[in-house]
């Protein structure tokens, strides 16, 4: 028996292990062990007012708090039968995009790029790739500044409420955001050039299934239907059927399957399923790099994120110009509370995020259910770890850990807090 153990997987958000058991030259077992303790957020929400809910759910994560707060208010408004103003919908799209810009820049330049350039971390890259690191930080800052203006903070903002916002940006603030985004565009383009220049390892290739939100006519990060790569299109209210969550003994995160198969959510799924809805410079870039976006290789998710980065910076500028052209109106609409249930789906940077709420007649949460993208990807990650570990062994690769860590990082998992990963055990040796 041989045991290979890699703990403290660096450069992912969260705390978990991956245990791979190898019997001679055959992979016997692969488990992605999510070690985060149960958060009980859904239970904490019960009995709290709908105004408190978006602030509570934002605490689920410090990397993607904005998708949680936006999904929360979208679902609550559906539950009580309120339709937000066009200004609020534009601001929420801008808020979702701010998280995409900030998170993708962090992942691409600081977490994933060291894998491809052969460095242990971004700090070690600075002497040779200082320009790349600096531009990546500039892009991330552009996303953070949008968050600060819209929600009051770059992490765990507190202005998002059912009906709108407690405050809206001024013209001066919007003009500053526009300038910051324009300056970030070179970094976004650089991300595409960098990740398009890398050849992806063949050992990770296998047939895959994808799901992404259908944003409508324009590429975006929220919608009322889910697109599946088998050609199906289902309403978001079918989220339990789509995710079909199962408890597994080795993880505090549930696993998701659709029609008995694992599936992948995230940037690669979005680009593959919604390519025709891209606009602007991203259209030309997609044409140029399309052959590199291999649907069978999860590592292509990095390049898909880079393409989304360019699109998101351009789209954010477009939304800001819309706000400037139309003027800033009242921050929040007047709501009438009534009992009901609502489901919303938004795209967090790493995939589909579902929020469900039942609201009672007094405006309090009676039931809540949240399904996160990393939980949806967990079974798919295990599938690819199993396949790639076996192929690496067959090719005589003894040091599996860097390859398996690179694979997991490509999903950009958001487990929250720290991380542990790969454990490989050989039996009968």
Coordinates of C-alpha atoms in Angstrom, one line a residue, residues 10 32 35 40 48 72 76 106-107 111 127 168 191 243 257 281 328 422 426:
X10 CA -3.1 26.2 -1.5
X32 CA -13.3 15.0 -2.1
X35 CA -14.3 19.6 6.0
X40 CA -27.1 26.3 9.4
X48 CA -36.0 36.7 10.4
X72 CA -31.8 36.3 -2.0
X76 CA -38.0 37.1 -1.9
X106 CA -8.1 36.8 -8.2
X107 CA -8.5 33.3 -9.5
X111 CA -4.4 31.3 -7.9
X127 CA 10.4 39.0 -10.1
X168 CA -27.8 54.4 -4.9
X191 CA -5.7 37.2 -19.1
X243 CA -29.5 19.4 -8.6
X257 CA -26.5 14.7 -10.1
X281 CA -14.8 42.7 -28.0
X328 CA -30.5 58.0 -10.8
X422 CA -5.2 15.3 -2.0
X426 CA -1.8 2.5 -2.3

